[in-house]
């Protein structure tokens, strides 16, 4: 089993290049099957979730060509089935984007119910409500979602909760429905906008993405396109917080600073300096960190996907901080691991009450999910002594070359997959 061996205590210093946004890439890759023409997509992150999705697409007849590590060509002219029932696809949340894409194009889709990180109940009622509003029959049986429509017709849909997945999924299907669709209380995340821009580049007519109301005029056909995915807001935020917790000086390159505003603003509040330029941000942390309060919210609020990373930083800040998780009900599972490293955090319901400690100490720890896994790496990098992190497959779902990028900033982190490896690296750095 692969693990990360980490020796903490080095301030991270240098520059790191951010890749394409995983949560934009997943729906964009799925949406690429909505045309029979060839689509070229650039800045696709080479992470486990995108690769699982691409394999599932190949299994139904999509031709996927890797022009280079991050540039992928997709052609869906020879799709031979609209049933996706593959063991791996169950493991990723984004499998559900194939429903919106196939329902839009083929008016039929059957896809295994989504998995993904275990961070809460992760309902899909809003997706189903949206598809039904467009005139599709939807049933959930034998672990599959099955949808079919004789005709998809535009509709006026009010989302009961702000959902990234439901907004994107319904937007994809509606792009190829007859007539106009209005989605109210739409999610406004940058990746929602990126998917809308991609669909528009294929000939869709979608206006208002990035606001509460998205208006879509359905078209009968989409065409080929060439598109570059936006930088990953959460990967960038994770490296920004890596600078904070290790008292480092990190320039995070290839980002859209606007997408990072809620993250930047919290870093400033806790005492870091943040210098923004056109497509990079530099985070310098030379003073003791200060306590604060933070509540996760839909964009432009502080992202739930950055909640574990800020909690790790606040665990090292002077005074008492409060973190409230308002999106997912079970996203504090990593706190037990952090406690083993010396953190003083009490979780009550959806709130963590954090009494800052002067330092963490290295320990054997385990990643419970993707973002929590990355946050535990940050904790280990700041800690006194050595840590061994298990279950790093979660991190590999969404961070490309995480340990290599950290090594580039001076971190002592190594991918090990046996006790032998561990012993070797231990001798090297010990
Ligand atoms: N919700 C419903 N009904 C639905 C859909 C969502 O009640 O039909 C609720 C959820 O239970 C949750 C809230 O609405 O409480 C928000 O869920 P959303 O649909 O926005 O999340 P998602 O589409 O399942 C995506 C990302 C997550 C990210 C969230 C929030 C992907 C593949 N996943 O999930 O990313 O946390 O949006 O921004 O895009 C990650 O990358 O680590 C990750 C978990």
Short mmCIF file of C-alpha atoms and ligand atoms in Angstrom, two decimals:
data_model
loop_
_atom_site.label_atom_id
_atom_site.label_comp_id
_atom_site.label_asym_id
_atom_site.label_seq_id
_atom_site.Cartn_x
_atom_site.Cartn_y
_atom_site.Cartn_z
CA UNK A 1 0.00 0.00 0.00
CA UNK A 2 1.30 3.42 -0.90
CA UNK A 3 1.89 5.88 1.91
CA UNK A 4 3.49 9.27 2.37
CA UNK A 5 6.48 9.47 4.64
CA UNK A 6 6.86 13.06 5.82
CA UNK A 7 9.51 14.70 7.92
CA UNK A 8 8.15 17.99 9.15
CA UNK A 9 9.63 21.27 10.16
CA UNK A 10 10.83 22.83 6.88
CA UNK A 11 9.23 26.11 5.83
CA UNK A 12 8.04 25.64 2.25
CA UNK A 13 9.69 28.12 -0.08
CA UNK A 14 9.51 28.58 -3.83
CA UNK A 15 7.06 28.41 -6.72
CA UNK A 16 4.43 25.83 -7.56
CA UNK A 17 2.40 25.44 -10.77
CA UNK A 18 -1.32 24.74 -10.38
CA UNK A 19 -3.07 22.31 -12.73
CA UNK A 20 -6.54 22.25 -14.23
CA UNK A 21 -9.57 22.13 -11.94
CA UNK A 22 -10.63 18.55 -11.21
CA UNK A 23 -14.22 19.55 -10.50
CA UNK A 24 -14.45 21.39 -13.83
CA UNK A 25 -12.60 18.70 -15.77
CA UNK A 26 -14.98 15.92 -14.72
CA UNK A 27 -18.19 17.47 -16.12
CA UNK A 28 -16.34 18.89 -19.12
CA UNK A 29 -14.98 15.46 -20.09
CA UNK A 30 -18.48 14.01 -19.69
CA UNK A 31 -20.02 16.85 -21.72
CA UNK A 32 -17.54 16.19 -24.53
CA UNK A 33 -19.63 13.15 -25.49
CA UNK A 34 -22.54 15.45 -26.37
CA UNK A 35 -21.23 15.91 -29.90
CA UNK A 36 -20.17 13.40 -32.58
CA UNK A 37 -17.41 15.80 -33.61
CA UNK A 38 -13.94 15.78 -32.07
CA UNK A 39 -13.29 17.84 -28.95
CA UNK A 40 -9.82 18.88 -27.75
CA UNK A 41 -9.51 19.63 -24.06
CA UNK A 42 -6.41 21.15 -22.52
CA UNK A 43 -5.27 21.47 -18.89
CA UNK A 44 -6.95 18.21 -17.84
CA UNK A 45 -5.46 17.17 -14.49
CA UNK A 46 -3.91 13.71 -14.52
CA UNK A 47 -5.62 12.47 -11.36
CA UNK A 48 -7.41 9.25 -10.48
CA UNK A 49 -10.97 10.62 -10.76
CA UNK A 50 -10.51 11.99 -14.29
CA UNK A 51 -8.83 8.75 -15.38
CA UNK A 52 -11.63 6.60 -13.95
CA UNK A 53 -14.19 8.71 -15.81
CA UNK A 54 -12.24 8.51 -19.08
CA UNK A 55 -12.01 4.71 -18.80
CA UNK A 56 -15.77 4.46 -18.23
CA UNK A 57 -16.29 6.63 -21.32
CA UNK A 58 -13.98 4.39 -23.38
CA UNK A 59 -16.00 1.37 -22.23
CA UNK A 60 -19.12 2.73 -23.96
CA UNK A 61 -17.28 3.44 -27.21
CA UNK A 62 -15.85 6.94 -26.74
CA UNK A 63 -12.43 7.34 -28.37
CA UNK A 64 -10.07 9.04 -25.93
CA UNK A 65 -6.60 10.07 -27.11
CA UNK A 66 -3.97 11.58 -24.80
CA UNK A 67 -2.10 14.09 -26.97
CA UNK A 68 0.11 14.80 -24.00
CA UNK A 69 -0.26 14.43 -20.25
CA UNK A 70 -2.85 17.23 -20.00
CA UNK A 71 -4.31 17.49 -23.50
CA UNK A 72 -7.00 15.02 -24.42
CA UNK A 73 -8.94 14.47 -27.61
CA UNK A 74 -12.40 12.94 -27.34
CA UNK A 75 -14.64 11.58 -30.06
CA UNK A 76 -18.02 10.10 -29.18
CA UNK A 77 -19.32 9.36 -32.69
CA UNK A 78 -19.26 5.61 -32.03
CA UNK A 79 -20.86 5.37 -28.62
CA UNK A 80 -22.58 1.98 -28.63
CA UNK A 81 -24.43 2.06 -25.36
CA UNK A 82 -25.95 4.43 -22.84
CA UNK A 83 -25.54 2.15 -19.84
CA UNK A 84 -22.52 2.80 -17.64
CA UNK A 85 -22.16 0.08 -15.07
CA UNK A 86 -18.53 -0.28 -14.33
CA UNK A 87 -17.02 -1.25 -10.99
CA UNK A 88 -14.64 1.70 -10.89
CA UNK A 89 -17.17 4.36 -11.80
CA UNK A 90 -19.05 3.54 -8.58
CA UNK A 91 -16.12 5.00 -6.69
CA UNK A 92 -16.35 8.50 -8.11
CA UNK A 93 -18.98 11.12 -7.50
CA UNK A 94 -18.75 12.57 -10.97
CA UNK A 95 -20.16 9.46 -12.61
CA UNK A 96 -23.47 11.31 -12.42
CA UNK A 97 -22.33 13.83 -15.02
CA UNK A 98 -22.67 11.08 -17.63
CA UNK A 99 -26.41 11.09 -16.89
CA UNK A 100 -26.92 14.75 -17.82
CA UNK A 101 -24.64 14.43 -20.84
CA UNK A 102 -26.23 11.23 -22.21
CA UNK A 103 -29.78 12.25 -21.38
CA UNK A 104 -29.21 15.49 -23.31
CA UNK A 105 -27.72 13.80 -26.34
CA UNK A 106 -29.34 10.35 -26.46
CA UNK A 107 -32.46 11.02 -24.31
CA UNK A 108 -31.50 7.93 -22.34
CA UNK A 109 -28.97 7.13 -19.64
CA UNK A 110 -28.40 4.44 -17.05
CA UNK A 111 -25.53 5.03 -14.69
CA UNK A 112 -24.41 3.37 -11.45
CA UNK A 113 -25.23 5.54 -8.43
CA UNK A 114 -22.39 7.85 -7.49
CA UNK A 115 -19.81 7.18 -4.80
CA UNK A 116 -17.09 9.67 -3.92
CA UNK A 117 -15.67 10.85 -0.62
CA UNK A 118 -17.66 9.89 2.46
CA UNK A 119 -18.28 13.40 3.80
CA UNK A 120 -22.03 13.36 4.28
CA UNK A 121 -25.22 11.99 2.80
CA UNK A 122 -24.74 13.57 -0.65
CA UNK A 123 -28.31 13.37 -1.91
CA UNK A 124 -29.13 13.53 -5.62
CA UNK A 125 -32.77 14.57 -5.31
CA UNK A 126 -32.13 17.92 -7.02
CA UNK A 127 -30.58 16.21 -10.05
CA UNK A 128 -33.61 13.94 -10.30
CA UNK A 129 -36.02 16.83 -9.80
CA UNK A 130 -34.31 18.75 -12.61
CA UNK A 131 -34.35 15.83 -15.07
CA UNK A 132 -38.03 15.19 -14.31
CA UNK A 133 -38.83 18.87 -14.85
CA UNK A 134 -37.27 18.52 -18.32
CA UNK A 135 -39.73 15.70 -19.03
CA UNK A 136 -37.53 12.68 -18.32
CA UNK A 137 -38.68 9.59 -16.45
CA UNK A 138 -36.22 8.79 -13.70
CA UNK A 139 -36.06 5.67 -11.60
CA UNK A 140 -33.44 4.52 -9.15
CA UNK A 141 -33.27 0.72 -9.01
CA UNK A 142 -30.66 -1.98 -8.48
CA UNK A 143 -28.06 0.65 -7.65
CA UNK A 144 -28.54 2.49 -10.97
CA UNK A 145 -30.17 5.76 -11.97
CA UNK A 146 -32.16 5.20 -15.14
CA UNK A 147 -33.51 8.12 -17.13
CA UNK A 148 -35.37 8.25 -20.38
CA UNK A 149 -37.26 10.94 -22.29
CA UNK A 150 -39.23 10.79 -25.53
CA UNK A 151 -38.73 14.55 -25.70
CA UNK A 152 -36.71 16.75 -23.36
CA UNK A 153 -38.49 20.07 -22.97
CA UNK A 154 -37.18 23.28 -21.43
CA UNK A 155 -38.58 24.12 -18.01
CA UNK A 156 -38.42 26.54 -15.08
CA UNK A 157 -36.53 24.84 -12.25
CA UNK A 158 -35.95 26.12 -8.73
CA UNK A 159 -33.13 24.30 -6.92
CA UNK A 160 -33.99 23.77 -3.23
CA UNK A 161 -30.30 23.84 -2.31
CA UNK A 162 -27.33 25.35 -4.07
CA UNK A 163 -25.82 22.25 -5.66
CA UNK A 164 -22.82 22.27 -7.96
CA UNK A 165 -23.57 18.79 -9.27
CA UNK A 166 -27.29 19.31 -9.85
CA UNK A 167 -26.79 22.70 -11.51
CA UNK A 168 -24.21 21.34 -13.94
CA UNK A 169 -26.09 18.11 -14.64
CA UNK A 170 -29.40 19.83 -15.39
CA UNK A 171 -27.60 22.51 -17.43
CA UNK A 172 -26.03 19.80 -19.62
CA UNK A 173 -29.32 18.02 -20.29
CA UNK A 174 -31.17 21.32 -20.85
CA UNK A 175 -28.53 22.43 -23.39
CA UNK A 176 -30.02 19.85 -25.77
CA UNK A 177 -33.70 20.09 -24.69
CA UNK A 178 -36.40 21.72 -26.85
CA UNK A 179 -37.02 25.33 -25.81
CA UNK A 180 -35.92 27.43 -22.87
CA UNK A 181 -34.85 26.37 -19.39
CA UNK A 182 -34.36 28.64 -16.40
CA UNK A 183 -32.45 27.29 -13.40
CA UNK A 184 -33.03 29.39 -10.27
CA UNK A 185 -30.90 29.23 -7.13
CA UNK A 186 -28.15 27.85 -9.35
CA UNK A 187 -24.70 27.14 -7.90
CA UNK A 188 -22.20 29.90 -8.81
CA UNK A 189 -18.87 28.08 -8.42
CA UNK A 190 -16.16 28.87 -11.00
CA UNK A 191 -16.44 25.32 -12.36
CA UNK A 192 -20.16 25.84 -13.11
CA UNK A 193 -19.13 28.82 -15.24
CA UNK A 194 -16.35 26.81 -16.87
CA UNK A 195 -18.75 24.04 -17.90
CA UNK A 196 -21.21 26.61 -19.31
CA UNK A 197 -18.38 28.24 -21.27
CA UNK A 198 -17.32 24.85 -22.61
CA UNK A 199 -20.87 23.94 -23.68
CA UNK A 200 -21.20 27.36 -25.32
CA UNK A 201 -17.95 26.71 -27.20
CA UNK A 202 -19.71 23.58 -28.58
CA UNK A 203 -22.67 25.67 -29.78
CA UNK A 204 -24.93 25.66 -26.70
CA UNK A 205 -26.73 28.81 -25.63
CA UNK A 206 -26.29 29.28 -21.89
CA UNK A 207 -26.38 32.69 -20.19
CA UNK A 208 -26.05 33.72 -16.56
CA UNK A 209 -23.69 31.01 -15.29
CA UNK A 210 -21.95 32.45 -12.22
CA UNK A 211 -25.17 34.10 -11.07
CA UNK A 212 -28.23 32.66 -9.28
CA UNK A 213 -30.19 32.36 -12.52
CA UNK A 214 -29.01 30.40 -15.55
CA UNK A 215 -30.95 30.70 -18.81
CA UNK A 216 -30.55 28.05 -21.46
CA UNK A 217 -31.94 27.92 -25.00
CA UNK A 218 -31.83 24.30 -26.09
CA UNK A 219 -30.15 23.39 -29.38
CA UNK A 220 -30.55 20.17 -31.35
CA UNK A 221 -26.88 19.63 -32.09
CA UNK A 222 -23.51 20.50 -30.58
CA UNK A 223 -20.24 20.66 -32.49
CA UNK A 224 -16.53 20.05 -31.88
CA UNK A 225 -14.49 22.45 -29.82
CA UNK A 226 -11.10 23.28 -28.42
CA UNK A 227 -11.13 24.29 -24.77
CA UNK A 228 -8.77 24.91 -21.84
CA UNK A 229 -9.94 24.09 -18.31
CA UNK A 230 -9.57 26.74 -15.59
CA UNK A 231 -6.94 26.36 -12.86
CA UNK A 232 -7.88 24.41 -9.74
CA UNK A 233 -9.04 26.78 -7.02
CA UNK A 234 -8.73 24.13 -4.29
CA UNK A 235 -5.29 22.86 -5.30
CA UNK A 236 -4.15 26.50 -5.25
CA UNK A 237 -5.78 27.12 -1.87
CA UNK A 238 -4.14 24.00 -0.45
CA UNK A 239 -0.66 25.26 -1.41
CA UNK A 240 -1.51 28.72 -0.04
CA UNK A 241 -2.33 27.12 3.30
CA UNK A 242 0.81 24.95 3.05
CA UNK A 243 2.77 28.22 3.12
CA UNK A 244 0.79 29.37 6.17
CA UNK A 245 1.19 26.23 8.29
CA UNK A 246 4.91 25.80 7.56
CA UNK A 247 5.66 29.54 8.00
CA UNK A 248 6.88 29.60 4.42
CA UNK A 249 6.97 31.79 1.34
CA UNK A 250 5.20 30.19 -1.62
CA UNK A 251 4.27 31.64 -4.98
CA UNK A 252 1.31 29.76 -6.42
CA UNK A 253 1.37 30.15 -10.20
CA UNK A 254 -1.23 29.74 -12.93
CA UNK A 255 -4.24 30.73 -10.83
CA UNK A 256 -7.20 33.09 -11.18
CA UNK A 257 -6.80 35.27 -8.04
CA UNK A 258 -10.50 36.25 -8.18
CA UNK A 259 -11.46 32.61 -7.51
CA UNK A 260 -9.24 32.62 -4.41
CA UNK A 261 -10.63 35.72 -2.71
CA UNK A 262 -12.36 34.00 0.22
CA UNK A 263 -9.18 31.97 0.85
CA UNK A 264 -6.91 35.01 0.56
CA UNK A 265 -9.11 36.99 2.91
CA UNK A 266 -8.87 34.31 5.66
CA UNK A 267 -5.09 34.07 5.24
CA UNK A 268 -4.83 37.85 5.71
CA UNK A 269 -7.08 37.66 8.79
CA UNK A 270 -4.87 35.06 10.46
CA UNK A 271 -1.74 37.11 9.86
CA UNK A 272 -0.22 36.01 6.54
CA UNK A 273 0.78 38.37 3.75
CA UNK A 274 -0.76 37.67 0.35
CA UNK A 275 0.53 39.41 -2.80
CA UNK A 276 -1.66 39.01 -5.88
CA UNK A 277 -0.50 39.42 -9.45
CA UNK A 278 -2.28 38.68 -12.74
CA UNK A 279 -2.07 34.90 -12.59
CA UNK A 280 -0.22 34.18 -9.37
CA UNK A 281 -0.44 34.72 -5.64
CA UNK A 282 2.45 34.75 -3.17
CA UNK A 283 1.76 33.80 0.44
CA UNK A 284 4.33 34.73 3.07
CA UNK A 285 3.91 33.76 6.67
CA UNK A 286 6.50 35.20 9.03
CA UNK A 287 4.40 36.04 12.10
CA UNK A 288 2.53 33.81 14.57
CA UNK A 289 -0.90 32.84 13.21
CA UNK A 290 -4.00 34.42 14.76
CA UNK A 291 -7.36 32.82 15.54
CA UNK A 292 -10.52 33.48 13.52
CA UNK A 293 -14.01 32.19 12.74
CA UNK A 294 -14.96 30.64 9.44
CA UNK A 295 -18.10 29.10 8.01
CA UNK A 296 -18.10 27.14 4.78
CA UNK A 297 -20.58 28.40 2.20
CA UNK A 298 -21.34 28.05 -1.49
CA UNK A 299 -19.20 30.28 -3.75
CA UNK A 300 -18.21 33.09 -3.25
CA UNK A 301 -18.12 31.96 0.39
CA UNK A 302 -15.29 29.98 1.92
CA UNK A 303 -15.23 26.56 0.16
CA UNK A 304 -16.05 23.37 2.05
CA UNK A 305 -13.18 21.79 0.10
CA UNK A 306 -10.78 24.09 2.03
CA UNK A 307 -12.30 23.43 5.48
CA UNK A 308 -9.78 20.79 6.63
CA UNK A 309 -6.83 22.89 5.42
CA UNK A 310 -7.92 26.00 7.35
CA UNK A 311 -8.66 23.89 10.43
CA UNK A 312 -5.08 22.58 10.34
CA UNK A 313 -3.82 26.18 10.23
CA UNK A 314 -6.13 27.34 13.00
CA UNK A 315 -4.98 24.41 15.14
CA UNK A 316 -1.60 26.18 15.17
CA UNK A 317 -2.98 29.70 15.74
CA UNK A 318 -3.00 31.69 18.97
CA UNK A 319 -6.35 31.67 20.77
CA UNK A 320 -9.64 29.90 20.07
CA UNK A 321 -11.05 29.56 16.56
CA UNK A 322 -14.40 28.29 15.37
CA UNK A 323 -14.96 26.45 12.08
CA UNK A 324 -18.55 25.76 11.00
CA UNK A 325 -19.21 23.30 8.17
CA UNK A 326 -22.50 24.19 6.51
CA UNK A 327 -22.34 22.13 3.29
CA UNK A 328 -21.62 18.53 4.34
CA UNK A 329 -22.58 17.00 7.68
CA UNK A 330 -19.66 14.63 8.11
CA UNK A 331 -16.54 16.49 7.17
CA UNK A 332 -14.58 16.53 10.45
CA UNK A 333 -13.48 12.91 10.45
CA UNK A 334 -9.82 13.91 10.16
CA UNK A 335 -9.92 15.71 13.53
CA UNK A 336 -9.20 12.44 15.37
CA UNK A 337 -6.01 12.09 13.34
CA UNK A 338 -5.03 15.68 14.05
CA UNK A 339 -5.62 15.08 17.75
CA UNK A 340 -3.06 12.28 17.58
CA UNK A 341 -0.61 14.91 16.34
CA UNK A 342 -1.28 17.11 19.37
CA UNK A 343 -4.14 19.33 18.13
CA UNK A 344 -6.71 20.53 20.65
CA UNK A 345 -9.99 20.47 18.73
CA UNK A 346 -13.48 19.61 19.91
CA UNK A 347 -16.19 18.86 17.35
CA UNK A 348 -19.81 19.58 18.28
CA UNK A 349 -22.21 18.79 15.45
CA UNK A 350 -21.11 20.81 12.45
CA UNK A 351 -18.74 23.03 14.44
CA UNK A 352 -15.11 22.59 15.42
CA UNK A 353 -13.84 24.56 18.40
CA UNK A 354 -10.11 24.88 18.10
CA UNK A 355 -7.70 25.88 20.85
CA UNK A 356 -4.44 26.58 19.06
CA UNK A 357 -1.31 24.68 20.10
CA UNK A 358 2.31 25.76 19.53
CA UNK A 359 3.16 22.77 17.35
CA UNK A 360 2.00 19.41 16.02
CA UNK A 361 4.10 16.29 16.45
CA UNK A 362 4.55 13.60 13.79
CA UNK A 363 2.47 10.41 14.04
CA UNK A 364 1.10 7.48 12.08
CA UNK A 365 -2.08 8.87 10.53
CA UNK A 366 -4.67 7.94 7.95
CA UNK A 367 -6.44 10.03 5.29
CA UNK A 368 -10.24 9.72 5.62
CA UNK A 369 -11.00 11.54 2.34
CA UNK A 370 -9.42 13.68 -0.37
CA UNK A 371 -9.25 17.18 1.15
CA UNK A 372 -8.77 15.92 4.70
CA UNK A 373 -5.88 13.79 3.40
CA UNK A 374 -4.22 16.85 1.85
CA UNK A 375 -4.77 18.81 5.07
CA UNK A 376 -3.12 16.03 7.11
CA UNK A 377 -0.10 16.27 4.80
CA UNK A 378 0.09 19.99 5.63
CA UNK A 379 -0.12 19.18 9.34
CA UNK A 380 2.67 16.61 9.00
CA UNK A 381 4.84 19.09 7.06
CA UNK A 382 4.55 21.58 9.90
CA UNK A 383 5.03 18.99 12.64
CA UNK A 384 8.04 18.19 14.72
CA UNK A 385 9.31 14.75 13.70
CA UNK A 386 8.13 12.15 11.24
CA UNK A 387 4.71 11.04 10.07
CA UNK A 388 3.49 8.17 7.94
CA UNK A 389 0.20 8.80 6.18
CA UNK A 390 -2.00 5.90 5.02
CA UNK A 391 -4.81 5.83 2.48
CA UNK A 392 -3.16 8.36 0.19
CA UNK A 393 -5.20 6.96 -2.70
CA UNK A 394 -7.79 9.51 -1.62
CA UNK A 395 -5.31 12.34 -2.20
CA UNK A 396 -4.39 10.88 -5.59
CA UNK A 397 -8.05 11.22 -6.62
CA UNK A 398 -7.67 14.97 -6.85
CA UNK A 399 -4.08 16.20 -6.54
CA UNK A 400 -1.63 15.57 -9.37
CA UNK A 401 1.93 14.84 -8.21
CA UNK A 402 1.14 16.25 -4.79
CA UNK A 403 4.33 14.99 -3.15
CA UNK A 404 6.50 16.04 -6.11
CA UNK A 405 5.11 19.58 -6.07
CA UNK A 406 5.71 19.75 -2.31
CA UNK A 407 9.25 18.42 -2.77
CA UNK A 408 9.80 21.27 -5.24
CA UNK A 409 9.07 23.64 -2.36
CA UNK A 410 11.61 21.95 -0.09
CA UNK A 411 9.27 19.55 1.71
CA UNK A 412 10.66 16.26 2.95
CA UNK A 413 7.90 14.00 1.68
CA UNK A 414 8.24 10.73 -0.12
CA UNK A 415 5.89 8.19 -1.61
CA UNK A 416 6.71 4.84 -0.03
CA UNK A 417 5.04 1.51 -0.51
CA UNK A 418 6.73 -0.83 1.86
CA UNK A 419 8.35 -0.92 5.25
CA UNK A 420 11.67 -1.26 3.39
CA UNK A 421 11.18 1.96 1.51
CA UNK A 422 10.26 3.66 4.72
CA UNK A 423 13.43 2.42 6.42
CA UNK A 424 15.56 3.60 3.48
CA UNK A 425 14.11 7.09 3.48
CA UNK A 426 14.31 7.25 7.23
CA UNK A 427 18.06 6.63 7.04
CA UNK A 428 18.44 9.19 4.26
CA UNK A 429 16.84 12.03 6.13
CA UNK A 430 17.26 10.87 9.71
N1 LIG B 1 -27.51 18.25 -2.19
C1 LIG B 1 -28.80 17.84 -2.04
N2 LIG B 1 -29.44 17.32 -3.13
C2 LIG B 1 -28.82 17.16 -4.33
C3 LIG B 1 -27.49 17.59 -4.49
C4 LIG B 1 -26.85 18.14 -3.39
O1 LIG B 1 -29.37 17.96 -0.97
O2 LIG B 1 -29.46 16.68 -5.26
C5 LIG B 1 -26.79 18.84 -1.05
C6 LIG B 1 -25.60 18.00 -0.63
O3 LIG B 1 -25.98 16.95 0.25
C7 LIG B 1 -24.72 19.03 0.02
C8 LIG B 1 -25.00 20.31 -0.80
O4 LIG B 1 -26.24 20.08 -1.45
O5 LIG B 1 -25.13 19.25 1.34
C9 LIG B 1 -23.96 20.66 -1.83
O6 LIG B 1 -23.70 19.55 -2.67
P1 LIG B 1 -23.20 19.71 -4.17
O7 LIG B 1 -24.20 19.04 -5.06
O8 LIG B 1 -22.87 21.14 -4.42
O9 LIG B 1 -21.88 18.86 -4.14
P2 LIG B 1 -21.40 17.75 -5.16
O10 LIG B 1 -21.77 18.12 -6.55
O11 LIG B 1 -21.75 16.42 -4.62
C10 LIG B 1 -19.16 18.96 -5.64
C11 LIG B 1 -17.71 18.58 -5.59
C12 LIG B 1 -17.26 18.45 -4.15
C13 LIG B 1 -17.52 19.78 -3.43
C14 LIG B 1 -18.98 20.17 -3.57
C15 LIG B 1 -19.30 21.54 -2.97
C16 LIG B 1 -17.41 17.30 -7.60
C17 LIG B 1 -17.18 15.98 -8.23
N3 LIG B 1 -17.52 17.32 -6.28
O12 LIG B 1 -19.85 17.89 -4.99
O13 LIG B 1 -15.89 18.24 -4.22
O14 LIG B 1 -17.20 19.63 -2.06
O15 LIG B 1 -19.35 20.20 -4.97
O16 LIG B 1 -18.54 22.53 -3.57
O17 LIG B 1 -17.46 18.32 -8.26
C18 LIG B 1 -13.80 17.41 -3.54
O18 LIG B 1 -13.35 17.81 -4.62
O19 LIG B 1 -13.08 17.00 -2.59
C19 LIG B 1 -15.23 17.40 -3.33
C20 LIG B 1 -15.83 16.71 -2.36
#
